[in-house]
Amino acid sequence: MLIPYSAGLLKVFVICGLFLNHGKPTNVESGQSRSNNVTIVFNHRVGAQQLHLDSSYTNAFGELFRVRQLKYYISNIEFHGRERSNFHKVPESYYLIEETRPASRIIPLSIPDDEYIRVSFLIGVDSVKNISGAQSGVLDPLNGMFWTWNTGYIMAKLEGSSPVSTLPRKMFEFHIGGYRYPHNVMRRIELSIPANLTRVGRDHPVSIPVSVDLNVWFAGQHSLSLSKYPACTAPGLLATQYADNYARMFMTE
Amino acid sequence: MKSIVVISLIILGVLLCIIGMQSFRTKDDVIGQPIRFRIPEGFPSPVYTFKDNPLTLQGILLGRKLFYDGRLSRDGITSCASCHQQFSAFSDFEHPLSHGFNNTFSFRNTPPLFNLAWHPALHLDGAINHLEVQPLAPLLDSSEMATTLDSVLFKLNSDAQYKKMFRSAFGDSKITSQRMLKALAQFTITFISADAKYDKVKKGTMQFDDFEARGYAIFKERCASCHKEPLFTDFTYRNIGLPVDTFFNDYGRMRITGNPADSLKFKVPSLRNVARTAPYFHDGRVWGLGIAADHVRVAKNDRNADSLIRFGKPLERQEIQYLTYFLRTLTDSTLFKDSTLSDPAFRPFEHIR
């Protein structure tokens, strides 16, 4: 008599046990419990020269300039394998790269071990985050990359000075933003991963260098000389032209 | 036999209770005492999503303390409440433009605050796409509170009372811009205005008098397509034929969309509490409710005005007075007298300058 009852109770115990675990939130954060197996490193330069904040450079229009700040968001990082079905989207990937913070230029990631031939990412913050209210961490307005007067993120900032500028103190200032059609400045960059770096494994972590050539900011798809355009601080057609340009700044070496 | 049944039932009962309690736990445990958001009868669903910022008593109390705190501005005395005064439906009473830090002025009239959960965008040009990030605009504007985020956070962090309140509302005493903004949103979203005489008439507990009834009939025929009941706005942007003020060159919605067709379009304001929020229009250029209503009659001839004004049935001069009687029935004194929305330090008429 006892045995059939306890068998029934055992089933109840097992089922209850399953339910008891049901409510607990699962917490998988990439890079936390698993070691990093791939790192993207952004190198800022002007043409062939390394970017330094105290140096003067000459752009394609023969204009001298100095950079005071370069800041941009990288987000929604994806790694693509040879097969179309084989790709990995890095969850919740938002990074703020700042020239004045060298450590920010190094992005360590943990992705499934595999062979990847392409890496892609968005320059800027996707539209969803632009309309979802107060954010934190890298997306905190405290980082100075958020427009309070016309809600939305500043996707990329370039500030400095040039003798050809018509603005006070010869400054130039580009705060490129805008997520609404038709002046959406978000751009997705696709880069081939060099052949010797395609195998990503926990036993041999890979570092992918990406060079960022500031010359292309001024002379890429559009010719935007400093003397003609010393500033762009609102969404609009000009901002989209800078976005078209800066999308071409990125190259795997 | 019987004792085994009893014991099994007790064990089963205990297990069921444990399962039952687990099902009340949500995936993200809500900290604090949940408050249900009141949706007035007849109102549509709010557009604000509470999922990432559920209403709690502690969140609302923190938001209230922040709303009335002058330290959130550079001069230490200008708070949100300085321009959003409860007795004026949280608008700036008798101010066409608001004065901020160091005698600077805003270029727009401060709008009243209520029923915010239904606004898809805020500010008269729709510049702000989410309630939570709205406070950033006045906080950082040099003509308003003129401060910086890190200085506000520094002041909050130096205050033990705030640390305690952030802990009660968010689980730990870490003070971030996101938490501050979410708390402010929780407080301001509780400003509900749906208990005016108009609402009571709709529910059948009161009746319009004869002038108000005539005004309501005219309203329904001539105004309600933009000033849609029960919120008294359809949240669209319209040009009502107000010539641009060449001092400000404020072209309204066009500044946000870049579209020339949006020139001089401003958000249709809710007419609730309109009798308390003079002066009127986006830059407070008109005093007097009758004069404001009369503008719509006059704008008929403005080529740029909205087609509803130009081609709709014209308003007659004598109809204006009935309209104003009706508009007065939209005044909701429960909003002004609700002490849960008042300054916790009980300074009801604070407006130092």
Coordinates of C-alpha atoms in Angstrom, one line a residue:
Chain A
M1 CA 0.0 0.0 0.0
L2 CA 2.9 2.4 0.8
I3 CA 4.7 1.8 -2.4
P4 CA 2.1 2.9 -4.9
Y5 CA 1.5 6.1 -2.8
S6 CA 5.2 7.0 -2.6
A7 CA 5.7 6.4 -6.3
G8 CA 2.9 8.9 -6.9
L9 CA 4.5 11.3 -4.4
L10 CA 7.9 10.9 -6.1
K11 CA 6.3 12.0 -9.4
V12 CA 4.8 15.0 -7.6
F13 CA 8.2 15.8 -6.1
V14 CA 9.9 15.6 -9.5
I15 CA 7.3 17.8 -11.1
C16 CA 7.5 20.3 -8.3
G17 CA 11.3 20.3 -8.6
L18 CA 11.0 21.3 -12.2
F19 CA 8.6 24.1 -11.4
L20 CA 10.8 25.4 -8.6
N21 CA 13.5 26.2 -11.1
H22 CA 11.1 27.7 -13.6
G23 CA 11.0 31.2 -12.1
K24 CA 14.8 31.8 -11.8
P25 CA 16.2 34.1 -14.4
T26 CA 19.0 32.7 -16.5
N27 CA 21.9 35.0 -16.6
V28 CA 24.3 34.4 -19.5
E29 CA 26.5 37.3 -20.3
S30 CA 29.1 36.8 -22.9
G31 CA 32.6 37.3 -21.7
Q32 CA 31.7 36.8 -18.1
S33 CA 31.9 33.1 -17.5
R34 CA 33.7 32.3 -20.7
S35 CA 37.1 33.6 -21.7
N36 CA 37.5 36.0 -24.6
N37 CA 38.5 34.3 -27.8
V38 CA 38.4 37.3 -30.1
T39 CA 39.4 41.0 -29.7
I40 CA 38.7 43.8 -32.1
V41 CA 41.3 46.6 -31.8
F42 CA 40.6 50.0 -33.4
N43 CA 43.6 52.0 -34.6
H44 CA 43.0 55.6 -35.4
R45 CA 45.2 57.2 -38.1
V46 CA 45.2 60.0 -40.6
G47 CA 46.4 58.5 -43.9
A48 CA 49.6 56.6 -43.1
Q49 CA 50.2 58.4 -39.8
Q50 CA 49.1 57.3 -36.4
L51 CA 46.6 59.8 -34.8
H52 CA 47.9 61.8 -31.9
L53 CA 45.9 64.6 -30.3
D54 CA 48.8 67.0 -30.2
S55 CA 49.8 66.7 -33.9
S56 CA 48.9 68.6 -36.9
Y57 CA 47.7 66.8 -40.1
T58 CA 46.8 67.8 -43.6
N59 CA 43.6 66.5 -45.2
A60 CA 42.9 65.8 -48.9
F61 CA 42.0 69.5 -49.5
G62 CA 45.4 70.7 -48.2
E63 CA 43.8 71.9 -45.0
L64 CA 45.8 71.7 -41.8
F65 CA 43.9 70.4 -38.7
R66 CA 44.3 69.1 -35.2
V67 CA 42.0 66.6 -33.5
R68 CA 40.8 67.3 -30.0
Q69 CA 38.3 64.4 -29.7
L70 CA 37.1 61.4 -31.7
K71 CA 34.3 59.4 -30.2
Y72 CA 31.9 56.9 -31.8
Y73 CA 29.6 54.1 -30.9
I74 CA 30.1 50.6 -32.3
S75 CA 27.1 48.2 -31.8
N76 CA 25.3 45.1 -32.9
I77 CA 28.5 43.2 -33.7
E78 CA 28.2 40.1 -35.9
F79 CA 30.6 37.5 -37.0
H80 CA 29.9 35.6 -40.3
G81 CA 31.2 32.2 -41.3
R82 CA 31.5 30.8 -44.8
E83 CA 28.0 29.4 -44.8
R84 CA 25.2 32.0 -44.8
S85 CA 23.5 30.2 -42.0
N86 CA 26.7 30.4 -39.9
F87 CA 26.8 33.7 -38.1
H88 CA 26.9 34.9 -34.5
K89 CA 25.4 38.1 -33.3
V90 CA 27.0 39.3 -30.1
P91 CA 24.1 40.0 -27.8
E92 CA 23.7 43.6 -26.3
S93 CA 27.0 44.8 -27.9
Y94 CA 27.4 48.5 -27.4
Y95 CA 30.8 50.1 -27.2
L96 CA 31.9 53.7 -27.0
I97 CA 35.3 54.2 -28.6
E98 CA 37.2 57.3 -27.5
E99 CA 40.5 58.5 -28.7
T100 CA 41.2 60.0 -25.3
R101 CA 40.6 56.6 -23.6
P102 CA 43.0 54.1 -25.3
A103 CA 41.5 51.1 -23.4
S104 CA 38.1 51.8 -25.1
R105 CA 39.6 51.0 -28.5
I106 CA 40.1 47.3 -27.5
I107 CA 36.9 45.2 -27.6
P108 CA 37.3 41.7 -26.1
L109 CA 34.5 39.4 -27.0
S110 CA 33.5 35.8 -26.4
I111 CA 31.9 34.0 -29.3
P112 CA 31.4 30.3 -30.2
D113 CA 34.7 28.7 -31.5
D114 CA 34.4 28.5 -35.2
E115 CA 35.8 29.8 -38.5
Y116 CA 34.6 33.4 -39.4
I117 CA 35.5 35.2 -42.5
R118 CA 33.7 38.5 -41.9
V119 CA 32.9 40.8 -39.0
S120 CA 30.3 43.5 -39.2
F121 CA 29.0 46.2 -36.9
L122 CA 26.9 49.3 -36.8
I123 CA 28.4 52.7 -36.4
G124 CA 26.1 54.2 -33.9
V125 CA 23.2 53.1 -31.8
D126 CA 20.3 51.3 -33.4
S127 CA 16.9 53.0 -33.6
V128 CA 15.3 50.8 -30.9
K129 CA 17.6 52.1 -28.3
N130 CA 17.0 55.6 -29.5
I131 CA 13.3 55.4 -28.7
S132 CA 13.4 53.3 -25.5
G133 CA 13.9 55.9 -22.9
A134 CA 16.7 56.3 -20.3
Q135 CA 19.6 53.9 -20.8
S136 CA 22.6 53.1 -18.7
G137 CA 26.3 52.1 -19.0
V138 CA 27.8 53.0 -22.3
L139 CA 24.4 54.4 -23.4
D140 CA 24.1 56.7 -20.4
P141 CA 23.6 60.4 -21.5
L142 CA 26.4 61.1 -19.0
N143 CA 28.8 60.0 -21.8
G144 CA 28.0 63.2 -23.7
M145 CA 26.7 61.4 -26.8
F146 CA 23.0 62.1 -26.4
W147 CA 21.0 65.1 -27.7
T148 CA 18.6 66.4 -25.1
W149 CA 16.9 68.9 -27.4
N150 CA 16.0 66.4 -30.1
T151 CA 16.0 62.9 -28.5
G152 CA 18.6 60.6 -30.0
Y153 CA 22.2 59.5 -29.8
I154 CA 25.2 61.3 -31.3
M155 CA 26.6 58.4 -33.3
A156 CA 30.0 59.9 -33.9
K157 CA 31.8 63.0 -32.7
L158 CA 34.9 64.6 -34.2
E159 CA 36.1 67.9 -32.7
G160 CA 39.3 69.9 -33.2
S161 CA 40.7 73.1 -34.8
S162 CA 41.9 74.2 -38.1
P163 CA 43.3 77.5 -39.4
V164 CA 40.8 77.5 -42.2
S165 CA 37.8 77.3 -39.9
T166 CA 35.4 80.3 -39.8
L167 CA 34.2 79.5 -36.3
P168 CA 35.2 81.0 -33.0
R169 CA 38.7 79.9 -31.9
K170 CA 39.1 78.2 -35.3
M171 CA 37.2 75.2 -34.0
F172 CA 35.5 72.5 -36.0
E173 CA 32.8 70.4 -34.5
F174 CA 30.9 67.4 -35.9
H175 CA 28.2 65.7 -33.9
I176 CA 26.7 63.3 -36.2
G177 CA 23.3 61.9 -35.3
G178 CA 19.8 61.3 -36.5
Y179 CA 17.9 58.0 -36.5
R180 CA 14.7 59.0 -38.3
Y181 CA 14.0 58.5 -42.0
P182 CA 15.1 60.2 -44.4
H183 CA 18.1 61.4 -42.4
N184 CA 19.2 58.2 -40.7
V185 CA 23.0 58.2 -40.1
M186 CA 23.4 54.7 -39.0
R187 CA 25.7 52.7 -41.2
R188 CA 26.6 49.0 -41.1
I189 CA 30.2 48.2 -41.8
E190 CA 31.2 44.8 -43.2
L191 CA 34.9 43.8 -43.0
S192 CA 36.7 40.7 -44.3
I193 CA 38.7 39.0 -41.6
P194 CA 42.4 38.4 -42.8
A195 CA 43.0 34.8 -43.7
N196 CA 45.4 34.0 -40.9
L197 CA 42.8 35.2 -38.3
T198 CA 39.7 33.4 -39.3
R199 CA 40.0 30.5 -36.9
V200 CA 38.6 31.6 -33.6
G201 CA 39.2 29.2 -30.7
R202 CA 39.5 29.3 -26.9
D203 CA 43.0 27.8 -27.2
H204 CA 44.2 30.5 -29.6
P205 CA 42.4 33.8 -29.1
V206 CA 42.5 36.1 -32.1
S207 CA 43.0 39.9 -32.3
I208 CA 41.6 41.6 -35.3
P209 CA 43.0 45.1 -36.0
V210 CA 40.7 47.6 -37.7
S211 CA 42.2 50.8 -38.9
V212 CA 40.2 54.0 -38.9
D213 CA 41.4 56.6 -41.4
L214 CA 40.3 60.1 -40.5
N215 CA 41.1 61.4 -44.0
V216 CA 38.0 59.7 -45.2
W217 CA 35.8 61.7 -42.8
F218 CA 36.5 64.7 -45.0
A219 CA 37.0 63.1 -48.4
G220 CA 35.1 59.8 -48.8
Q221 CA 32.0 59.5 -50.8
H222 CA 31.5 63.2 -50.5
S223 CA 34.0 66.1 -50.5
L224 CA 33.4 67.9 -47.3
S225 CA 36.2 70.4 -46.8
L226 CA 36.7 72.1 -43.4
S227 CA 36.7 75.6 -44.9
K228 CA 33.2 75.0 -46.4
Y229 CA 31.8 72.9 -43.5
P230 CA 33.4 73.5 -40.2
A231 CA 30.4 72.2 -38.2
C232 CA 27.5 69.8 -38.4
T233 CA 25.6 69.5 -35.1
A234 CA 22.0 68.5 -36.1
P235 CA 20.3 65.7 -38.0
G236 CA 19.9 66.4 -41.7
L237 CA 21.3 65.9 -45.2
L238 CA 24.8 67.1 -44.3
A239 CA 24.9 64.6 -41.4
T240 CA 24.0 61.8 -43.7
Q241 CA 26.9 62.8 -46.0
Y242 CA 29.4 62.6 -43.1
A243 CA 27.9 59.2 -42.2
D244 CA 28.4 58.0 -45.8
N245 CA 32.0 59.2 -45.5
Y246 CA 32.8 57.8 -42.1
A247 CA 31.4 54.4 -43.0
R248 CA 34.3 54.1 -45.4
M249 CA 36.9 54.9 -42.7
F250 CA 37.1 51.3 -41.4
M251 CA 39.4 48.7 -42.9
T252 CA 40.9 45.5 -41.6
E253 CA 44.6 45.6 -42.0
Chain B
M1 CA -4.1 4.0 5.8
K2 CA -5.9 7.1 6.8
S3 CA -2.8 8.7 8.4
I4 CA -0.8 8.1 5.2
V5 CA -3.5 9.8 3.2
V6 CA -3.5 12.8 5.6
I7 CA 0.3 13.0 5.6
S8 CA 0.4 12.8 1.8
L9 CA -2.2 15.5 1.5
I10 CA -0.3 17.8 3.9
I11 CA 2.9 17.3 1.9
L12 CA 1.1 17.9 -1.3
G13 CA -0.5 21.0 0.2
V14 CA 2.9 22.3 1.2
L15 CA 4.3 21.6 -2.2
L16 CA 1.4 23.3 -3.9
C17 CA 1.9 26.4 -1.7
I18 CA 5.6 26.5 -2.7
I19 CA 4.7 26.3 -6.4
G20 CA 2.0 28.9 -5.9
M21 CA 4.4 31.4 -4.4
Q22 CA 6.9 30.8 -7.1
S23 CA 4.4 31.7 -9.7
F24 CA 3.9 35.1 -8.1
R25 CA 7.6 35.9 -8.5
T26 CA 8.2 37.6 -11.8
K27 CA 11.4 37.1 -13.8
D28 CA 12.6 40.5 -12.8
D29 CA 11.7 40.8 -9.1
V30 CA 10.0 44.2 -8.7
I31 CA 11.6 46.2 -5.8
G32 CA 9.2 48.2 -3.7
Q33 CA 5.5 48.3 -3.4
P34 CA 3.8 48.1 -6.9
I35 CA 1.3 50.8 -7.7
R36 CA -1.3 50.2 -10.3
F37 CA -1.5 52.9 -13.0
R38 CA -4.9 54.4 -13.2
I39 CA -6.5 54.4 -16.6
P40 CA -9.6 56.6 -16.4
E41 CA -12.8 55.3 -17.8
G42 CA -13.1 55.9 -21.5
F43 CA -9.4 56.6 -22.0
P44 CA -7.4 54.6 -24.6
S45 CA -4.4 52.5 -23.6
P46 CA -1.3 54.5 -22.6
V47 CA 1.6 54.5 -25.0
Y48 CA 4.2 54.5 -22.2
T49 CA 5.5 50.9 -21.6
F50 CA 5.8 50.3 -17.9
K51 CA 7.7 47.0 -18.4
D52 CA 11.1 48.6 -18.0
N53 CA 10.0 51.0 -15.3
P54 CA 7.2 49.5 -13.3
L55 CA 5.4 52.0 -10.9
T56 CA 6.3 51.5 -7.3
L57 CA 5.4 53.7 -4.3
Q58 CA 9.1 54.2 -3.6
G59 CA 9.9 55.2 -7.2
I60 CA 7.1 57.7 -7.1
L61 CA 8.2 59.2 -3.8
L62 CA 11.7 59.5 -5.1
G63 CA 10.5 61.1 -8.3
R64 CA 8.5 63.6 -6.3
K65 CA 11.4 64.6 -4.1
L66 CA 13.5 65.2 -7.3
F67 CA 10.7 67.1 -9.0
Y68 CA 10.6 69.7 -6.2
D69 CA 14.3 69.8 -5.6
G70 CA 16.0 73.1 -6.6
R71 CA 19.5 71.5 -6.4
L72 CA 18.8 70.0 -9.8
S73 CA 19.7 73.3 -11.3
R74 CA 22.8 75.4 -11.4
D75 CA 21.5 78.1 -9.1
G76 CA 20.3 75.6 -6.5
I77 CA 16.8 77.0 -6.4
T78 CA 15.1 76.3 -9.7
S79 CA 13.3 73.0 -9.6
C80 CA 11.0 71.3 -12.1
A81 CA 8.2 72.7 -10.0
S82 CA 9.4 76.3 -10.5
C83 CA 7.9 76.3 -14.0
H84 CA 5.5 73.3 -13.5
Q85 CA 3.2 74.6 -10.7
Q86 CA 0.5 72.3 -9.4
F87 CA -2.1 75.0 -9.0
S88 CA -1.8 75.8 -12.6
A89 CA -2.1 72.2 -13.9
F90 CA 1.7 72.0 -13.7
S91 CA 2.2 74.9 -16.2
D92 CA 3.9 78.2 -15.4
F93 CA 1.1 80.4 -14.1
E94 CA 0.8 83.8 -15.9
H95 CA 4.2 83.4 -17.6
P96 CA 4.2 83.7 -21.4
L97 CA 7.8 82.4 -21.4
S98 CA 9.6 80.9 -18.4
H99 CA 12.6 82.4 -16.8
G100 CA 15.5 80.1 -15.9
F101 CA 19.0 80.4 -14.7
N102 CA 20.4 84.0 -14.4
N103 CA 17.3 85.8 -15.9
T104 CA 17.5 83.9 -19.2
F105 CA 14.2 83.0 -20.9
S106 CA 12.9 80.0 -22.6
F107 CA 11.5 80.5 -26.2
R108 CA 8.4 78.6 -25.6
N109 CA 5.5 78.7 -23.1
T110 CA 5.7 75.9 -20.5
P111 CA 3.1 73.3 -21.3
P112 CA 0.9 71.9 -18.4
L113 CA 1.7 68.4 -17.3
F114 CA -1.0 65.7 -17.0
N115 CA -2.0 62.5 -18.8
L116 CA 1.6 62.1 -20.0
A117 CA 1.4 58.4 -20.5
W118 CA -0.7 59.0 -23.6
H119 CA 1.8 61.4 -25.4
P120 CA 3.8 59.7 -28.1
A121 CA 6.2 62.6 -28.0
L122 CA 6.8 65.6 -25.8
H123 CA 7.4 69.3 -26.3
L124 CA 5.4 71.3 -28.7
D125 CA 7.6 70.2 -31.6
G126 CA 7.7 66.6 -30.6
A127 CA 11.4 66.8 -29.9
I128 CA 11.4 64.3 -27.1
N129 CA 10.4 60.7 -28.1
H130 CA 10.2 59.2 -24.6
L131 CA 9.0 60.5 -21.3
E132 CA 12.1 59.3 -19.4
V133 CA 14.5 61.5 -21.4
Q134 CA 12.5 64.6 -21.3
P135 CA 14.0 66.1 -18.1
L136 CA 17.4 66.1 -19.8
A137 CA 16.3 69.0 -22.0
P138 CA 15.5 71.5 -19.3
L139 CA 18.3 70.2 -17.0
L140 CA 21.0 70.9 -19.5
D141 CA 19.5 73.9 -21.3
S142 CA 21.4 77.1 -20.4
S143 CA 18.2 79.1 -20.4
E144 CA 16.5 76.7 -18.0
M145 CA 18.2 74.8 -15.2
A146 CA 21.6 75.2 -16.8
T147 CA 23.3 72.3 -15.1
T148 CA 25.2 69.2 -16.1
L149 CA 24.4 65.6 -15.4
D150 CA 27.5 64.8 -13.4
S151 CA 27.0 67.8 -11.1
V152 CA 23.4 66.8 -10.4
L153 CA 24.5 63.2 -9.7
F154 CA 27.3 64.6 -7.4
K155 CA 24.8 66.5 -5.4
L156 CA 22.4 63.6 -5.1
N157 CA 25.2 61.3 -4.0
S158 CA 26.2 63.7 -1.2
D159 CA 22.7 63.4 0.3
A160 CA 22.1 60.5 2.6
Q161 CA 18.3 60.9 2.2
Y162 CA 18.6 60.4 -1.5
K163 CA 20.9 57.4 -1.1
K164 CA 18.2 55.8 1.2
M165 CA 15.4 56.6 -1.3
F166 CA 17.4 55.2 -4.3
R167 CA 18.0 52.0 -2.3
S168 CA 14.3 51.7 -1.5
A169 CA 13.3 52.3 -5.1
F170 CA 16.0 50.4 -6.9
G171 CA 17.5 47.9 -4.5
D172 CA 20.8 49.5 -3.9
S173 CA 22.0 53.1 -3.3
K174 CA 23.8 53.5 -6.7
I175 CA 22.6 56.8 -8.1
T176 CA 22.7 56.8 -11.9
S177 CA 21.1 59.2 -14.5
Q178 CA 18.9 56.3 -15.7
R179 CA 17.5 55.7 -12.2
M180 CA 16.9 59.4 -11.6
L181 CA 15.1 59.8 -14.9
K182 CA 13.0 56.7 -14.3
A183 CA 12.0 58.0 -10.9
L184 CA 11.0 61.3 -12.3
A185 CA 9.0 59.5 -15.0
Q186 CA 7.2 57.4 -12.4
F187 CA 6.1 60.5 -10.5
T188 CA 5.0 62.7 -13.4
I189 CA 3.1 59.9 -15.1
T190 CA 0.8 59.8 -12.1
F191 CA -0.5 63.3 -12.9
I192 CA -3.9 62.2 -14.2
S193 CA -6.6 64.7 -15.2
A194 CA -9.9 63.1 -15.8
D195 CA -12.2 64.4 -13.1
A196 CA -13.4 67.7 -14.5
K197 CA -17.1 68.7 -14.7
Y198 CA -16.9 67.5 -18.3
D199 CA -16.0 64.0 -17.1
K200 CA -18.7 64.0 -14.5
V201 CA -21.3 65.1 -17.1
K202 CA -20.0 62.2 -19.3
K203 CA -20.5 59.8 -16.4
G204 CA -24.0 61.2 -15.8
T205 CA -23.3 62.6 -12.3
M206 CA -23.6 66.2 -13.3
Q207 CA -25.2 68.3 -16.1
F208 CA -23.9 71.1 -18.3
D209 CA -25.8 74.4 -17.8
D210 CA -27.3 75.9 -21.0
F211 CA -24.3 77.9 -22.1
E212 CA -21.9 75.1 -21.5
A213 CA -24.1 72.7 -23.4
R214 CA -24.2 75.0 -26.4
G215 CA -20.4 75.4 -26.1
Y216 CA -20.0 71.6 -26.1
A217 CA -22.2 71.3 -29.2
I218 CA -20.1 73.9 -31.0
F219 CA -16.9 72.2 -29.8
K220 CA -17.9 68.8 -31.1
E221 CA -18.7 70.2 -34.4
R222 CA -15.8 72.6 -34.9
C223 CA -12.9 71.6 -32.6
A224 CA -13.1 68.0 -31.7
S225 CA -11.4 66.6 -34.8
C226 CA -8.0 67.9 -33.5
H227 CA -8.9 68.3 -29.9
K228 CA -10.2 64.8 -29.7
E229 CA -12.0 63.6 -26.6
P230 CA -11.3 62.4 -24.0
L231 CA -7.7 63.5 -24.1
F232 CA -8.6 66.7 -26.0
T233 CA -5.7 66.3 -28.4
D234 CA -4.9 63.9 -31.3
F235 CA -1.2 64.5 -30.8
T236 CA -0.7 65.7 -34.4
Y237 CA 1.2 68.8 -35.4
R238 CA -0.8 71.6 -36.9
N239 CA -0.3 75.1 -38.2
I240 CA -3.1 77.2 -36.9
G241 CA -2.1 80.4 -38.7
L242 CA 0.0 82.0 -36.0
P243 CA 2.6 84.2 -37.8
V244 CA 6.2 83.5 -36.8
D245 CA 7.8 85.6 -34.1
T246 CA 10.9 87.0 -35.9
F247 CA 12.7 87.3 -32.6
F248 CA 12.7 83.5 -32.1
N249 CA 12.1 82.2 -35.6
D250 CA 10.6 79.2 -34.1
Y251 CA 9.3 77.1 -36.9
G252 CA 8.1 74.3 -34.6
R253 CA 8.0 70.7 -36.0
M254 CA 10.1 71.6 -39.0
R255 CA 13.2 71.9 -36.7
I256 CA 12.7 68.2 -35.8
T257 CA 11.8 66.7 -39.1
G258 CA 13.6 69.0 -41.5
N259 CA 10.5 68.9 -43.7
P260 CA 9.4 72.3 -45.0
A261 CA 5.8 71.1 -45.0
D262 CA 6.1 71.0 -41.2
S263 CA 6.9 74.7 -40.9
L264 CA 5.1 76.4 -38.0
K265 CA 3.3 73.2 -37.0
F266 CA 3.0 72.7 -33.3
K267 CA 1.5 69.8 -31.3
V268 CA -2.2 70.1 -30.7
P269 CA -2.3 70.8 -26.9
S270 CA -4.8 69.1 -24.7
L271 CA -7.5 71.6 -23.7
R272 CA -8.0 70.1 -20.3
N273 CA -7.4 72.7 -17.6
V274 CA -7.1 75.4 -20.3
A275 CA -8.8 78.0 -18.1
R276 CA -5.9 77.7 -15.7
T277 CA -3.0 77.8 -18.1
A278 CA -3.0 81.3 -19.6
P279 CA -1.3 82.8 -21.5
Y280 CA -1.9 80.7 -24.6
F281 CA -0.2 79.2 -27.7
H282 CA 3.4 78.0 -28.1
D283 CA 5.0 81.2 -27.0
G284 CA 2.3 82.5 -24.7
R285 CA 1.5 85.4 -27.0
V286 CA -2.3 85.5 -26.3
W287 CA -3.9 86.3 -23.0
G288 CA -7.6 85.4 -22.4
L289 CA -9.4 82.3 -23.3
G290 CA -11.9 84.0 -25.5
I291 CA -9.2 85.8 -27.5
A292 CA -7.4 82.5 -28.0
A293 CA -10.5 80.7 -29.2
D294 CA -11.2 83.8 -31.4
H295 CA -7.9 83.3 -33.1
V296 CA -9.2 80.2 -34.7
R297 CA -12.0 82.2 -36.2
V298 CA -9.6 84.8 -37.5
A299 CA -7.1 82.2 -38.9
K300 CA -9.6 81.1 -41.4
N301 CA -8.0 83.5 -43.9
D302 CA -4.4 82.4 -43.4
R303 CA -3.2 80.5 -46.4
N304 CA -0.8 78.5 -44.3
A305 CA -3.3 77.4 -41.6
D306 CA -4.6 73.9 -41.4
S307 CA -7.3 73.0 -43.9
L308 CA -9.6 72.1 -41.1
I309 CA -9.5 75.7 -39.9
R310 CA -9.7 77.2 -43.4
F311 CA -12.4 75.1 -44.9
G312 CA -14.4 74.0 -41.8
K313 CA -17.6 75.6 -40.9
P314 CA -16.6 79.1 -39.7
L315 CA -16.9 80.1 -36.0
E316 CA -19.2 83.0 -35.4
R317 CA -18.2 85.7 -32.9
Q318 CA -21.1 85.0 -30.6
E319 CA -20.2 81.3 -30.5
I320 CA -16.9 82.1 -28.8
Q321 CA -18.5 82.9 -25.5
Y322 CA -20.3 79.6 -25.4
L323 CA -17.1 77.8 -26.3
T324 CA -15.3 79.5 -23.4
Y325 CA -18.1 78.4 -21.0
F326 CA -17.6 74.8 -22.2
L327 CA -13.8 75.0 -22.0
R328 CA -14.1 76.0 -18.3
T329 CA -15.8 72.7 -17.6
L330 CA -12.5 71.0 -18.4
T331 CA -10.8 72.4 -15.3
D332 CA -10.0 69.5 -13.0
S333 CA -9.4 70.8 -9.5
T334 CA -8.6 67.3 -8.1
L335 CA -5.3 67.6 -10.0
F336 CA -4.5 70.9 -8.2
K337 CA -5.5 69.6 -4.8
D338 CA -4.0 66.2 -4.9
S339 CA -1.5 66.3 -2.0
T340 CA 0.3 63.2 -3.2
L341 CA 1.5 65.3 -6.1
S342 CA 2.5 68.3 -3.9
D343 CA 5.8 69.4 -2.5
P344 CA 6.8 67.0 0.3
A345 CA 8.2 70.1 2.1
F346 CA 4.7 71.7 1.8
R347 CA 5.7 74.9 0.0
P348 CA 2.6 75.2 -2.3
F349 CA 3.3 78.5 -3.8
E350 CA 7.1 78.2 -4.2
H351 CA 8.3 80.5 -7.0
I352 CA 11.0 82.6 -5.5
R353 CA 11.4 85.1 -8.2

